[in-house]
mmCIF file of C-alpha atoms in Angstrom:
data_model
loop_
_atom_site.group_PDB
_atom_site.id
_atom_site.type_symbol
_atom_site.label_atom_id
_atom_site.label_comp_id
_atom_site.label_asym_id
_atom_site.label_seq_id
_atom_site.Cartn_x
_atom_site.Cartn_y
_atom_site.Cartn_z
ATOM 1 C CA UNK A 1 150.519 63.484 40.017
ATOM 2 C CA UNK A 2 153.505 64.799 38.035
ATOM 3 C CA UNK A 3 156.460 66.520 39.653
ATOM 4 C CA UNK A 4 159.985 67.667 38.774
ATOM 5 C CA UNK A 5 162.748 67.202 41.341
ATOM 6 C CA UNK A 6 166.391 66.452 41.843
ATOM 7 C CA UNK A 7 167.530 63.159 43.319
ATOM 8 C CA UNK A 8 170.887 61.607 44.125
ATOM 9 C CA UNK A 9 172.191 58.652 42.162
ATOM 10 C CA UNK A 10 175.340 56.595 42.011
ATOM 11 C CA UNK A 11 176.910 55.225 38.837
ATOM 12 C CA UNK A 12 177.643 51.476 38.852
ATOM 13 C CA UNK A 13 181.085 50.764 40.354
ATOM 14 C CA UNK A 14 181.442 54.232 41.836
ATOM 15 C CA UNK A 15 181.123 55.290 45.452
ATOM 16 C CA UNK A 16 180.594 58.988 44.860
ATOM 17 C CA UNK A 17 176.988 60.199 44.614
ATOM 18 C CA UNK A 18 175.757 62.684 42.038
ATOM 19 C CA UNK A 19 172.519 64.583 41.603
ATOM 20 C CA UNK A 20 170.279 64.482 38.547
ATOM 21 C CA UNK A 21 167.171 66.404 37.519
ATOM 22 C CA UNK A 22 164.145 64.529 36.262
ATOM 23 C CA UNK A 23 160.431 63.916 36.750
ATOM 24 C CA UNK A 24 157.945 61.415 38.170
ATOM 25 C CA UNK A 25 154.521 60.950 36.591
ATOM 26 C CA UNK A 26 151.600 58.483 36.510
ATOM 27 C CA UNK A 27 150.923 57.043 33.046
ATOM 28 C CA UNK A 28 147.988 54.646 32.663
ATOM 29 C CA UNK A 29 148.116 53.772 36.337
ATOM 30 C CA UNK A 30 151.864 53.096 36.340
ATOM 31 C CA UNK A 31 154.418 55.418 37.932
ATOM 32 C CA UNK A 32 157.108 56.517 35.488
ATOM 33 C CA UNK A 33 160.434 58.037 36.617
ATOM 34 C CA UNK A 34 162.932 59.647 34.223
ATOM 35 C CA UNK A 35 166.187 61.223 35.519
ATOM 36 C CA UNK A 36 169.274 62.237 33.527
ATOM 37 C CA UNK A 37 172.638 63.428 34.798
ATOM 38 C CA UNK A 38 173.015 66.117 32.151
ATOM 39 C CA UNK A 39 169.600 67.673 32.681
ATOM 40 C CA UNK A 40 168.930 71.002 34.305
ATOM 41 C CA UNK A 41 165.654 71.784 36.042
ATOM 42 C CA UNK A 42 164.498 73.522 32.874
ATOM 43 C CA UNK A 43 165.301 70.424 30.792
ATOM 44 C CA UNK A 44 163.277 68.194 33.113
ATOM 45 C CA UNK A 45 160.279 70.563 33.046
ATOM 46 C CA UNK A 46 160.311 70.699 29.242
ATOM 47 C CA UNK A 47 160.536 66.901 28.959
ATOM 48 C CA UNK A 48 157.629 66.455 31.395
ATOM 49 C CA UNK A 49 155.504 69.049 29.563
ATOM 50 C CA UNK A 50 156.111 67.288 26.241
ATOM 51 C CA UNK A 51 155.093 63.950 27.737
ATOM 52 C CA UNK A 52 151.921 65.368 29.298
ATOM 53 C CA UNK A 53 150.951 66.983 26.000
ATOM 54 C CA UNK A 54 151.419 63.671 24.222
ATOM 55 C CA UNK A 55 149.250 61.886 26.794
ATOM 56 C CA UNK A 56 146.458 64.487 26.665
ATOM 57 C CA UNK A 57 146.210 64.561 22.883
ATOM 58 C CA UNK A 58 143.644 62.002 21.667
ATOM 59 C CA UNK A 59 145.085 59.304 19.468
ATOM 60 C CA UNK A 60 143.844 59.523 15.885
ATOM 61 C CA UNK A 61 141.284 56.832 15.256
ATOM 62 C CA UNK A 62 142.199 54.401 12.511
ATOM 63 C CA UNK A 63 140.025 54.668 9.450
ATOM 64 C CA UNK A 64 139.087 51.032 9.823
ATOM 65 C CA UNK A 65 138.175 48.324 7.357
ATOM 66 C CA UNK A 66 135.816 48.635 4.453
ATOM 67 C CA UNK A 67 133.221 45.931 3.937
ATOM 68 C CA UNK A 68 135.241 44.548 1.007
ATOM 69 C CA UNK A 69 138.418 44.376 3.112
ATOM 70 C CA UNK A 70 136.541 42.781 6.002
ATOM 71 C CA UNK A 71 134.996 40.208 3.647
ATOM 72 C CA UNK A 72 138.441 39.271 2.332
ATOM 73 C CA UNK A 73 139.774 38.917 5.863
ATOM 74 C CA UNK A 74 136.730 36.871 6.867
ATOM 75 C CA UNK A 75 137.332 34.388 4.029
ATOM 76 C CA UNK A 76 140.956 33.966 5.109
ATOM 77 C CA UNK A 77 139.850 33.389 8.701
ATOM 78 C CA UNK A 78 137.240 30.824 7.632
ATOM 79 C CA UNK A 79 139.327 29.146 4.912
ATOM 80 C CA UNK A 80 138.632 25.664 6.312
ATOM 81 C CA UNK A 81 134.888 26.145 6.674
ATOM 82 C CA UNK A 82 132.893 23.543 4.734
ATOM 83 C CA UNK A 83 130.278 26.036 3.533
ATOM 84 C CA UNK A 84 132.830 28.620 2.381
ATOM 85 C CA UNK A 85 131.352 28.706 -1.130
ATOM 86 C CA UNK A 86 127.969 29.768 0.233
ATOM 87 C CA UNK A 87 129.659 32.390 2.427
ATOM 88 C CA UNK A 88 131.405 33.833 -0.644
ATOM 89 C CA UNK A 89 128.069 34.151 -2.435
ATOM 90 C CA UNK A 90 126.465 35.903 0.546
ATOM 91 C CA UNK A 91 129.414 38.282 0.944
ATOM 92 C CA UNK A 92 129.168 39.289 -2.713
ATOM 93 C CA UNK A 93 125.487 40.062 -2.138
ATOM 94 C CA UNK A 94 126.277 42.137 0.976
ATOM 95 C CA UNK A 95 128.974 44.130 -0.841
ATOM 96 C CA UNK A 96 126.515 44.863 -3.632
ATOM 97 C CA UNK A 97 123.658 45.812 -1.295
ATOM 98 C CA UNK A 98 125.604 47.803 1.325
ATOM 99 C CA UNK A 99 128.543 49.070 -0.744
ATOM 100 C CA UNK A 100 131.933 47.407 -0.932
ATOM 101 C CA UNK A 101 133.710 50.652 0.096
ATOM 102 C CA UNK A 102 131.437 51.226 3.087
ATOM 103 C CA UNK A 103 133.396 51.396 6.344
ATOM 104 C CA UNK A 104 132.375 48.917 9.026
ATOM 105 C CA UNK A 105 131.982 51.890 11.371
ATOM 106 C CA UNK A 106 129.276 53.228 9.049
ATOM 107 C CA UNK A 107 127.242 50.021 9.280
ATOM 108 C CA UNK A 108 124.999 51.258 12.061
ATOM 109 C CA UNK A 109 121.974 49.433 13.438
ATOM 110 C CA UNK A 110 119.764 51.884 11.554
ATOM 111 C CA UNK A 111 121.451 51.208 8.228
ATOM 112 C CA UNK A 112 121.324 47.442 8.738
ATOM 113 C CA UNK A 113 117.632 47.721 9.636
ATOM 114 C CA UNK A 114 116.969 49.615 6.387
ATOM 115 C CA UNK A 115 118.702 46.855 4.432
ATOM 116 C CA UNK A 116 116.644 44.221 6.239
ATOM 117 C CA UNK A 117 113.368 46.042 5.524
ATOM 118 C CA UNK A 118 114.237 46.300 1.836
ATOM 119 C CA UNK A 119 114.792 42.539 1.776
ATOM 120 C CA UNK A 120 111.475 41.894 3.507
ATOM 121 C CA UNK A 121 109.689 43.985 0.877
ATOM 122 C CA UNK A 122 111.541 42.434 -2.067
ATOM 123 C CA UNK A 123 109.876 39.999 -4.464
ATOM 124 C CA UNK A 124 111.503 37.198 -6.393
ATOM 125 C CA UNK A 125 110.167 35.007 -9.161
ATOM 126 C CA UNK A 126 109.783 31.269 -8.685
ATOM 127 C CA UNK A 127 108.971 28.940 -11.532
ATOM 128 C CA UNK A 128 109.742 29.244 -15.217
ATOM 129 C CA UNK A 129 108.180 30.972 -18.196
ATOM 130 C CA UNK A 130 104.532 31.890 -17.992
ATOM 131 C CA UNK A 131 104.109 29.900 -14.772
ATOM 132 C CA UNK A 132 106.518 32.141 -12.845
ATOM 133 C CA UNK A 133 105.047 33.547 -9.629
ATOM 134 C CA UNK A 134 106.368 36.480 -7.611
ATOM 135 C CA UNK A 135 106.852 35.650 -3.947
ATOM 136 C CA UNK A 136 108.286 37.484 -0.971
ATOM 137 C CA UNK A 137 111.561 36.236 0.476
ATOM 138 C CA UNK A 138 111.222 33.770 3.322
ATOM 139 C CA UNK A 139 112.441 34.652 6.796
ATOM 140 C CA UNK A 140 115.295 32.183 6.305
ATOM 141 C CA UNK A 141 116.386 33.886 3.062
ATOM 142 C CA UNK A 142 116.377 37.273 4.820
ATOM 143 C CA UNK A 143 118.249 35.950 7.848
ATOM 144 C CA UNK A 144 121.186 34.192 6.172
ATOM 145 C CA UNK A 145 123.009 37.384 5.037
ATOM 146 C CA UNK A 146 122.139 39.123 8.317
ATOM 147 C CA UNK A 147 123.562 36.257 10.372
ATOM 148 C CA UNK A 148 126.818 36.272 8.407
ATOM 149 C CA UNK A 149 127.086 40.066 8.672
ATOM 150 C CA UNK A 150 126.523 39.890 12.431
ATOM 151 C CA UNK A 151 129.259 37.267 12.774
ATOM 152 C CA UNK A 152 131.659 39.320 10.638
ATOM 153 C CA UNK A 153 131.054 42.434 12.774
ATOM 154 C CA UNK A 154 131.670 40.460 15.959
ATOM 155 C CA UNK A 155 134.954 39.165 14.556
ATOM 156 C CA UNK A 156 135.948 42.732 13.684
ATOM 157 C CA UNK A 157 135.248 43.777 17.284
ATOM 158 C CA UNK A 158 136.453 40.791 19.321
ATOM 159 C CA UNK A 159 139.352 39.377 17.288
ATOM 160 C CA UNK A 160 140.499 41.961 14.755
ATOM 161 C CA UNK A 161 139.984 44.911 17.139
ATOM 162 C CA UNK A 162 139.036 47.313 14.372
ATOM 163 C CA UNK A 163 135.483 48.014 15.544
ATOM 164 C CA UNK A 164 134.704 49.577 18.913
ATOM 165 C CA UNK A 165 130.981 48.800 19.028
ATOM 166 C CA UNK A 166 129.016 45.999 17.358
ATOM 167 C CA UNK A 167 125.675 47.273 16.043
ATOM 168 C CA UNK A 168 122.586 45.292 16.904
ATOM 169 C CA UNK A 169 121.444 42.950 14.132
ATOM 170 C CA UNK A 170 117.927 41.609 14.623
ATOM 171 C CA UNK A 171 116.969 38.418 12.805
ATOM 172 C CA UNK A 172 113.466 37.537 11.680
ATOM 173 C CA UNK A 173 111.677 34.761 13.518
ATOM 174 C CA UNK A 174 111.662 31.665 11.326
ATOM 175 C CA UNK A 175 108.600 29.423 11.453
ATOM 176 C CA UNK A 176 109.245 25.742 11.998
ATOM 177 C CA UNK A 177 109.063 24.222 8.555
ATOM 178 C CA UNK A 178 106.887 21.290 7.595
ATOM 179 C CA UNK A 179 108.759 18.003 7.802
ATOM 180 C CA UNK A 180 108.452 16.525 4.314
ATOM 181 C CA UNK A 181 109.123 12.812 3.963
ATOM 182 C CA UNK A 182 108.163 10.268 1.317
ATOM 183 C CA UNK A 183 105.488 7.620 1.591
ATOM 184 C CA UNK A 184 106.235 4.073 0.466
ATOM 185 C CA UNK A 185 104.446 4.687 -2.817
ATOM 186 C CA UNK A 186 106.429 7.896 -3.397
ATOM 187 C CA UNK A 187 109.674 6.078 -2.629
ATOM 188 C CA UNK A 188 108.832 3.449 -5.242
ATOM 189 C CA UNK A 189 108.107 6.097 -7.872
ATOM 190 C CA UNK A 190 111.318 7.980 -7.142
ATOM 191 C CA UNK A 191 113.531 4.870 -7.195
ATOM 192 C CA UNK A 192 111.939 3.762 -10.492
ATOM 193 C CA UNK A 193 112.514 7.210 -12.032
ATOM 194 C CA UNK A 194 116.111 7.248 -10.770
ATOM 195 C CA UNK A 195 116.698 3.832 -12.323
ATOM 196 C CA UNK A 196 115.651 5.175 -15.736
ATOM 197 C CA UNK A 197 117.903 8.239 -15.514
ATOM 198 C CA UNK A 198 120.761 8.711 -17.967
ATOM 199 C CA UNK A 199 122.915 9.219 -14.888
ATOM 200 C CA UNK A 200 123.859 5.625 -14.064
ATOM 201 C CA UNK A 201 124.877 6.495 -10.506
ATOM 202 C CA UNK A 202 121.626 8.190 -9.518
ATOM 203 C CA UNK A 203 119.664 5.114 -8.441
ATOM 204 C CA UNK A 204 122.487 3.967 -6.174
ATOM 205 C CA UNK A 205 122.758 7.460 -4.657
ATOM 206 C CA UNK A 206 119.017 7.578 -3.935
ATOM 207 C CA UNK A 207 118.949 4.068 -2.439
ATOM 208 C CA UNK A 208 121.982 4.738 -0.233
ATOM 209 C CA UNK A 209 120.554 8.071 0.976
ATOM 210 C CA UNK A 210 117.177 6.499 1.785
ATOM 211 C CA UNK A 211 118.806 3.674 3.752
ATOM 212 C CA UNK A 212 121.541 5.587 5.578
ATOM 213 C CA UNK A 213 120.313 9.176 5.901
ATOM 214 C CA UNK A 214 123.546 10.548 4.412
ATOM 215 C CA UNK A 215 123.522 14.156 3.266
ATOM 216 C CA UNK A 216 124.201 14.941 -0.389
ATOM 217 C CA UNK A 217 127.547 16.533 0.525
ATOM 218 C CA UNK A 218 128.526 13.393 2.448
ATOM 219 C CA UNK A 219 127.614 11.197 -0.508
ATOM 220 C CA UNK A 220 129.478 13.270 -3.072
ATOM 221 C CA UNK A 221 132.539 13.487 -0.824
ATOM 222 C CA UNK A 222 132.600 9.750 -0.094
ATOM 223 C CA UNK A 223 135.836 7.941 -0.987
ATOM 224 C CA UNK A 224 136.217 4.177 -1.386
ATOM 225 C CA UNK A 225 138.922 4.123 1.295
ATOM 226 C CA UNK A 226 136.181 4.973 3.802
ATOM 227 C CA UNK A 227 133.817 2.223 2.622
ATOM 228 C CA UNK A 228 134.383 -1.015 4.552
ATOM 229 C CA UNK A 229 132.223 -3.608 2.813
ATOM 230 C CA UNK A 230 133.702 -6.424 4.913
ATOM 231 C CA UNK A 231 132.271 -4.808 8.059
ATOM 232 C CA UNK A 232 129.305 -3.251 6.282
ATOM 233 C CA UNK A 233 129.986 0.347 7.350
ATOM 234 C CA UNK A 234 130.802 3.748 5.884
ATOM 235 C CA UNK A 235 133.265 5.906 7.817
ATOM 236 C CA UNK A 236 132.619 9.631 7.654
ATOM 237 C CA UNK A 237 135.757 11.595 8.505
ATOM 238 C CA UNK A 238 134.356 15.096 7.930
ATOM 239 C CA UNK A 239 130.786 15.727 9.062
ATOM 240 C CA UNK A 240 128.592 18.758 9.677
ATOM 241 C CA UNK A 241 128.920 18.293 13.447
ATOM 242 C CA UNK A 242 132.707 18.085 13.131
ATOM 243 C CA UNK A 243 132.856 14.551 14.557
ATOM 244 C CA UNK A 244 133.770 11.290 12.874
ATOM 245 C CA UNK A 245 131.084 8.668 12.722
ATOM 246 C CA UNK A 246 130.383 5.235 11.263
ATOM 247 C CA UNK A 247 127.198 4.595 9.313
ATOM 248 C CA UNK A 248 126.038 0.955 9.136
ATOM 249 C CA UNK A 249 124.842 -0.491 5.830
ATOM 250 C CA UNK A 250 121.735 -2.612 5.407
ATOM 251 C CA UNK A 251 121.299 -5.054 2.520
ATOM 252 C CA UNK A 252 119.826 -2.470 0.134
ATOM 253 C CA UNK A 253 122.565 0.125 0.665
ATOM 254 C CA UNK A 254 125.241 -2.600 0.536
ATOM 255 C CA UNK A 255 123.994 -3.855 -2.836
ATOM 256 C CA UNK A 256 123.768 -0.274 -4.142
ATOM 257 C CA UNK A 257 127.431 0.318 -3.284
ATOM 258 C CA UNK A 258 128.474 -2.986 -4.858
ATOM 259 C CA UNK A 259 126.638 -2.004 -8.058
ATOM 260 C CA UNK A 260 129.002 0.970 -8.397
ATOM 261 C CA UNK A 261 131.988 -1.340 -8.744
ATOM 262 C CA UNK A 262 134.023 -1.107 -5.519
ATOM 263 C CA UNK A 263 137.549 0.226 -5.917
ATOM 264 C CA UNK A 264 140.533 0.553 -3.612
ATOM 265 C CA UNK A 265 140.413 4.341 -3.646
ATOM 266 C CA UNK A 266 138.856 7.298 -5.443
ATOM 267 C CA UNK A 267 135.462 8.952 -5.226
ATOM 268 C CA UNK A 268 132.491 6.604 -4.995
ATOM 269 C CA UNK A 269 130.401 8.914 -7.176
ATOM 270 C CA UNK A 270 132.309 10.136 -10.211
ATOM 271 C CA UNK A 271 129.717 12.528 -11.613
ATOM 272 C CA UNK A 272 129.102 16.044 -10.314
ATOM 273 C CA UNK A 273 125.607 16.259 -11.750
ATOM 274 C CA UNK A 274 123.710 13.977 -9.372
ATOM 275 C CA UNK A 275 121.657 16.887 -8.012
ATOM 276 C CA UNK A 276 120.500 17.873 -11.524
ATOM 277 C CA UNK A 277 119.680 14.271 -12.403
ATOM 278 C CA UNK A 278 117.848 13.910 -9.085
ATOM 279 C CA UNK A 279 115.679 16.968 -9.734
ATOM 280 C CA UNK A 280 114.761 15.533 -13.141
ATOM 281 C CA UNK A 281 113.811 12.214 -11.523
ATOM 282 C CA UNK A 282 111.673 14.049 -8.952
ATOM 283 C CA UNK A 283 109.818 15.795 -11.789
ATOM 284 C CA UNK A 284 109.288 12.502 -13.648
ATOM 285 C CA UNK A 285 108.011 10.872 -10.441
ATOM 286 C CA UNK A 286 105.635 13.845 -10.025
ATOM 287 C CA UNK A 287 106.694 14.603 -6.472
ATOM 288 C CA UNK A 288 105.994 18.010 -4.942
ATOM 289 C CA UNK A 289 108.095 19.925 -2.426
ATOM 290 C CA UNK A 290 110.953 17.425 -2.572
ATOM 291 C CA UNK A 291 114.705 18.033 -2.588
ATOM 292 C CA UNK A 292 117.640 15.745 -1.895
ATOM 293 C CA UNK A 293 117.519 16.464 1.846
ATOM 294 C CA UNK A 294 113.991 15.013 1.828
ATOM 295 C CA UNK A 295 115.647 11.586 1.569
ATOM 296 C CA UNK A 296 117.351 12.175 4.927
ATOM 297 C CA UNK A 297 114.012 13.140 6.492
ATOM 298 C CA UNK A 298 112.462 10.043 4.916
ATOM 299 C CA UNK A 299 115.152 7.778 6.385
ATOM 300 C CA UNK A 300 114.671 9.286 9.848
ATOM 301 C CA UNK A 301 110.867 9.233 9.717
ATOM 302 C CA UNK A 302 110.606 5.609 8.607
ATOM 303 C CA UNK A 303 113.276 4.566 11.118
ATOM 304 C CA UNK A 304 111.272 6.055 13.989
ATOM 305 C CA UNK A 305 107.994 4.576 12.740
ATOM 306 C CA UNK A 306 109.644 1.146 12.630
ATOM 307 C CA UNK A 307 110.802 1.283 16.219
ATOM 308 C CA UNK A 308 114.223 2.960 16.183
ATOM 309 C CA UNK A 309 114.618 4.977 19.385
ATOM 310 C CA UNK A 310 115.321 8.697 19.226
ATOM 311 C CA UNK A 311 118.707 8.156 20.884
ATOM 312 C CA UNK A 312 119.636 5.552 18.258
ATOM 313 C CA UNK A 313 118.415 7.873 15.517
ATOM 314 C CA UNK A 314 120.556 10.696 16.905
ATOM 315 C CA UNK A 315 123.639 8.504 16.502
ATOM 316 C CA UNK A 316 122.631 7.351 13.015
ATOM 317 C CA UNK A 317 122.070 10.918 11.808
ATOM 318 C CA UNK A 318 125.148 12.271 13.569
ATOM 319 C CA UNK A 319 123.244 14.997 15.417
ATOM 320 C CA UNK A 320 125.373 16.703 18.060
ATOM 321 C CA UNK A 321 122.361 17.050 20.364
ATOM 322 C CA UNK A 322 119.038 15.304 20.810
ATOM 323 C CA UNK A 323 117.216 18.583 20.159
ATOM 324 C CA UNK A 324 117.640 18.204 16.391
ATOM 325 C CA UNK A 325 116.377 14.621 16.525
ATOM 326 C CA UNK A 326 113.268 15.536 18.533
ATOM 327 C CA UNK A 327 111.573 16.876 15.386
ATOM 328 C CA UNK A 328 110.794 13.224 14.584
ATOM 329 C CA UNK A 329 109.382 12.464 18.046
ATOM 330 C CA UNK A 330 105.756 12.872 16.936
ATOM 331 C CA UNK A 331 106.226 9.843 14.683
ATOM 332 C CA UNK A 332 107.153 7.667 17.653
ATOM 333 C CA UNK A 333 104.062 7.490 19.895
ATOM 334 C CA UNK A 334 105.133 4.023 21.017
ATOM 335 C CA UNK A 335 107.991 5.317 23.165
ATOM 336 C CA UNK A 336 105.476 7.473 25.074
ATOM 337 C CA UNK A 337 102.993 4.620 25.266
ATOM 338 C CA UNK A 338 105.697 2.372 26.702
ATOM 339 C CA UNK A 339 106.582 4.994 29.298
ATOM 340 C CA UNK A 340 102.957 5.365 30.386
ATOM 341 C CA UNK A 341 102.609 1.570 30.356
ATOM 342 C CA UNK A 342 105.027 1.368 33.259
ATOM 343 C CA UNK A 343 102.260 2.817 35.452
ATOM 344 C CA UNK A 344 99.879 0.028 34.463
ATOM 345 C CA UNK A 345 97.847 -1.131 37.487
ATOM 346 C CA UNK A 346 98.374 2.030 39.502
ATOM 347 C CA UNK A 347 94.616 2.639 39.802
ATOM 348 C CA UNK A 348 93.473 -0.933 39.247
ATOM 349 C CA UNK A 349 93.568 -2.058 42.903
ATOM 350 C CA UNK A 350 90.239 -2.261 44.631
ATOM 351 C CA UNK A 351 91.586 -1.049 47.955
ATOM 352 C CA UNK A 352 94.927 0.445 47.106
ATOM 353 C CA UNK A 353 96.547 2.017 50.144
ATOM 354 C CA UNK A 354 97.510 5.634 49.828
ATOM 355 C CA UNK A 355 101.197 6.099 50.672
ATOM 356 C CA UNK A 356 101.548 8.061 53.892
ATOM 357 C CA UNK A 357 103.876 11.011 54.097
ATOM 358 C CA UNK A 358 107.414 9.802 54.720
ATOM 359 C CA UNK A 359 106.701 6.273 53.479
ATOM 360 C CA UNK A 360 109.766 4.600 51.986
ATOM 361 C CA UNK A 361 107.784 1.936 50.145
ATOM 362 C CA UNK A 362 107.627 2.006 46.349
ATOM 363 C CA UNK A 363 104.122 2.395 44.861
ATOM 364 C CA UNK A 364 104.357 -1.084 43.344
ATOM 365 C CA UNK A 365 105.124 -2.576 46.766
ATOM 366 C CA UNK A 366 102.175 -0.753 48.303
ATOM 367 C CA UNK A 367 99.851 -2.084 45.608
ATOM 368 C CA UNK A 368 101.074 -5.642 46.158
ATOM 369 C CA UNK A 369 100.540 -5.375 49.915
ATOM 370 C CA UNK A 370 97.044 -3.988 49.291
ATOM 371 C CA UNK A 371 96.211 -6.844 46.968
ATOM 372 C CA UNK A 372 97.512 -9.432 49.452
ATOM 373 C CA UNK A 373 95.476 -7.956 52.299
ATOM 374 C CA UNK A 374 92.302 -8.091 50.258
ATOM 375 C CA UNK A 375 92.603 -11.855 49.623
#
């Protein structure tokens, strides 16, 4: 409640009291008092009226950021992100599709849905020349720009405070992809083709990837200062999970590294065209549906089939959680068979006693007592 009144006051160091006109008012839940010795009642009323008018007038809403401005700010915010190059490519696509001068406030759920539907209906050519086939975009290809846009809009709302409401962005459900890994015969063909490549580093890269499960980015970023041949390990300082980890070398990966001519420092792989050379080797080896990441799946699949536990595999691959590693669980029936094997003999007793309610005996103890009593 606002009111104008006169109240006594005393100047510092003086005993005599004076009276001053002023006002008291609530502003945003806080009581505000303003009194001045030179004011008359009329002055106080005018000052209060001006303040109330200022409070009642809605503040002009800022125009806000355009998509282009938000994209630039996003790239500054994420400057240390490892996949920044891919983010730049996606942002260029979004600016082209939605309009670089479009205000973030104009990116409503309806408009985003229209963009998504246009992507779902779009066709793209795969293959070359006369063998090119038109295919619809996969759910993953549709989702990547949408996921980045959703994250950008949340930043604009939560951190930049330039967006009052975040529109809903619905992603397409992505089917679980087929886990492609190489058979022994396919591995042999690929290694042979890599050995015949004009890229003299390709064979070593393939052998190391197959025996360590390193990603292509981890291989290409590997420096000799992080290769400890005396201990037989590779130290990865920057990983996808954000944690350092050590990768042990077996004989094959050790020899592959030695073949590259160990140095004190510098990049292990000097060429930038390993991916191109690899794709050529895949074509020569006549392998279908294979990319460089297939080597990581191959490492993991063969490791599990040869008895490596899922927990050990999680550490070798550097997965932050076991959930990612569980995709290889179907290749490890032995760990389930071993678990079930612990119940061996449970129903093999001729006169096994049934544990009574409240019994503190273990089932194995009950079975032993049953067997002893039957002798």
